[in-house]
Amino acid sequence: MAVGESQVGSGSEPAEKEVEARTGWRNTLKKIKRDTTARWGLYVIGFVLAVTAFTLVDSNLSRFTFGAISDFALAEALPVLEHPERLPAPGEAETNQPPMFHADGSLSNPLGTDPNGRDYFTRIVYGAQVSVSVGIAATFLGLVGGTAVGAIAGYYGGWIDDMLMRAIETVYAIPPLILIIVFTVFVSGGSPDVRFAIIGVGIAFIPVFARIIRSEVLSVREMDYIEAARAAGVKDRNIILRHIIPNSFAPVLVYATLQIGVTILIVAGLSFLGFGAQPPTPDWGEMLNTSHGYMHSNVWLSIWPGLAIMITIMGFNLFGDGLQDALDPRIND
Amino acid sequence: MGLLRYTTYRFIQAIPVLIGISILTFILANLTPGDPVRLMTQGQEVTPEQIERIEAQYGLDRPLHERYLDYMAGLVQGDMGHSFHRNRPVTDLIASRIGPTLLLVLSAYAFALVTSIPLGIIAAKRRNDPFDHVSRIVALFGVSTPSFWIGIMLILIFAVQLGWLPSAGLVYPWWSPETYGHSGYFEHLIETMRYLLLPMIALGTLQMATLMRVERTQMIESLQGEYVKLARAYGVPERTILRKHAFQVAQLPIITIVGLNLSTALGGAVLIEFVFNINGLGRLFYEAIIQLDYQLIMGITMIIATMFVIGVIITDIAYAYIDPRVTYGESE
């Protein structure tokens, strides 16, 4: 069954596309620089990545250098498992402080605190670490898996292609969120966490990437240089790794950028249901799950993590849109 | 005539995928480290004899392939196994919960189509003017915001702050008005809408935004087509061009995307039913996962995937029906 054949487009003019992809990179970069949408996307992505990098450095470097976690991390934003003594005892902390612009708010907790008395701003900043890195890691995993499957299917053709494509259609037929939850929960034996979620998301995204790679490979396979390599007696494995994949990769890379936004969206949903990052790890989806119970007492708790998710994904979408406009010759002013 | 054959052909083509899905869910369910019985009885004290009895009852003491064939034999007869936690047949449980999910997903689609197509067309027609910019920004927000967060925000505004709409549950239009104490069918319908409105918007926004973007791009492309230029040259009024020539061609990709996006919508239903406390399939899935009720999980996964596959087939057929260029199947 051809579920979604039309989505990826089985490469109607593969040869043309290929030439364009290889010669157009510099041109594309220029277009992206000129495209306001793409530029703003890049700024947002850059900002989010910088925040993520900061949290990674802050939580790791200072720990190694000073033998303790930094002041910033000490605001109980880090997984507190290592420092259980920092967690306020129930009832002891000043819980649920409102944000600073509120009459009862204070500057020391710009976004207020969560019900455990932990600074919410710090948790939002640290949330980037899990949300963004999980999004990127999972997309990368799907990319690698999809590339392997797509390249093998496209290169060998015949029954290998048939088998792999049927398998891929099957995976594709289960909605990603459902597949990821089922995978995560069963494989972890009922105690899900982020690592299983990454693998699950990666598997769920194999079909999309495999389809794109396969259609690219089908066109590259017919090129003269592949014929030449085969005639020279180069092994199949080397042909695939050295010639086929590098020459089919450009469109997939573009798609992967777009996919990161989708991944972050799905992972947020996963954590929101409680099958992704586990408390006390700060993660935007997980924070929304917790704040769900405080909707009547502290509205702000539900607002900030959602805004963070939205801005991050918007960055990837803006960039992806600009990239697509730059690459699509059909729509031009 | 060809359409009927094409329809049959597409449904036959779906059979291997459905078999594939059953194998995949079966494998996933059996990937669990340790034995399933431990999983089923989590948190309860069980004696080795009890474990043996449960294993025998569920056939867990037999080899994997035998159990799969058993499961398949059941599936063909509409028997999806037995829910361990609820002590009821999985088929019954699914049947009792599928209605709200269908209502939610279909109404979300109705909302998305009704809003996205006119907006997309106007945006394409007034390309680069303020209306276009605003609608593009709205669409960007739509594709970037998690549906469950939209749901939470809607509840905060319309249920918690303003108190206009209920924040949880659904009124089922297929139940009689008396069940809810409504005075008549009119009130019943109004109440149904009041409960449905927020979850429908929450689930439908992503679809709306996606479709609006596609509609705009397609219309722009379509309006640049040779046939539009020709029609203009012949002096065909602009309204007619927009309605007849450009519109129809531009709808084809929309149909495909409606089918493929069903996957996102069905996944999203799990989140939205969780946020709005709707007793549909998605919430049943969530509960089954929490309880590790693995026959029930397998059953729901099967049903949701089947719904998606059927949805794609229906849109494919609609596509073939609308587009005169499509030939049915490979034989012609």
XYZ file of C-alpha atoms in Angstrom, chain A residues 1-4 6-7 166 169-179 181-183 185-190 265 268-269 272-273 275 285 288-289 292 295-296 299 302-303 306-307 309-310 313-314 317-318 321 325 330-333, chain B residues 10 13-14 17 20-21 24-25 28-29 31-33 42 127-128 140-141 143-146 148-149 152-153 155-156 160-161 213 217 221 224 256 260 263 266-267 270-271 274-275 285-286 289-290 292 294 297 301 304-305 308-309 312:
112
model
C 0.000 0.000 0.000
C 1.284 3.381 -0.900
C 0.478 5.392 2.209
C 1.876 8.830 1.685
C 2.527 11.588 -2.682
C 3.824 13.272 0.430
C 6.551 -2.738 3.285
C 4.781 1.557 5.452
C 3.794 -0.454 8.489
C 5.730 1.764 10.873
C 4.342 4.819 9.111
C 0.758 3.612 9.565
C 0.937 3.942 13.348
C 0.635 7.602 14.417
C 4.063 8.671 15.753
C 2.899 9.701 19.214
C 1.115 6.357 19.719
C 4.060 4.344 18.395
C 4.464 5.815 23.714
C 3.946 2.091 23.100
C 7.635 1.598 22.322
C 6.597 2.006 27.802
C 7.034 -1.594 26.679
C 10.776 -1.467 26.078
C 11.433 0.253 29.380
C 9.287 -2.320 31.140
C 6.854 0.282 32.423
C 6.595 19.189 19.510
C 6.814 17.901 24.542
C 3.566 15.952 24.156
C 3.322 16.202 29.050
C 1.656 12.797 29.303
C 6.263 9.307 29.232
C 6.449 19.265 28.566
C 3.168 21.645 31.812
C 2.086 18.282 33.150
C -1.888 21.221 34.937
C -4.431 25.718 36.802
C -6.799 27.382 39.220
C -2.086 30.457 35.986
C 1.020 26.848 32.620
C 2.006 29.821 30.499
C 4.254 26.623 26.602
C 5.691 29.927 25.426
C 8.097 25.474 23.405
C 6.280 27.742 20.974
C 9.552 25.496 17.418
C 8.748 28.774 15.711
C 9.736 26.610 11.390
C 10.801 30.101 10.319
C 10.213 28.082 5.624
C 11.479 29.280 -0.250
C 8.460 27.557 -8.410
C 7.423 30.387 -6.124
C 9.307 33.528 -6.920
C 8.340 37.141 -6.923
C -6.862 -0.047 -2.639
C -3.563 -3.382 -0.964
C -4.136 -2.351 2.649
C -0.077 -3.234 5.968
C 2.251 -5.734 9.358
C 0.763 -3.500 12.030
C 4.631 -4.828 14.894
C 2.347 -4.235 17.880
C 6.483 -4.317 20.709
C 4.276 -5.802 23.393
C 9.834 -6.608 23.840
C 9.168 -6.005 27.513
C 12.085 -7.068 29.655
C 2.690 -4.735 39.210
C -0.614 38.205 -1.736
C 1.783 40.423 0.260
C 3.017 30.134 11.814
C 1.700 30.271 15.383
C 2.075 25.052 13.359
C 4.436 25.997 16.182
C 2.171 25.671 19.209
C 1.549 22.324 20.890
C -2.332 20.489 24.348
C -1.007 23.888 25.351
C -4.783 24.545 28.401
C -4.802 28.209 27.368
C -9.471 26.394 29.348
C -7.694 29.146 31.289
C -11.460 29.476 34.340
C -11.348 33.250 33.761
C -0.364 27.288 4.276
C 0.852 28.138 -1.829
C 0.890 28.472 -7.985
C 0.231 31.531 -12.142
C -3.797 14.218 0.222
C -1.894 12.058 5.878
C -1.961 10.517 11.775
C -5.248 10.758 16.019
C -2.069 11.160 18.053
C -4.664 11.346 23.035
C -3.328 14.677 24.313
C -6.187 13.988 28.405
C -6.410 17.776 28.799
C -5.062 4.390 25.566
C -3.476 6.595 28.211
C -0.530 2.498 29.198
C -0.489 3.592 32.835
C 0.268 -1.673 31.392
C -1.048 -4.858 27.233
C -2.790 -1.330 24.345
C -2.926 0.656 18.587
C -5.986 3.695 15.570
C -3.608 2.526 12.837
C -5.470 6.043 9.719
C -5.079 3.507 6.891
C -5.766 7.554 3.682
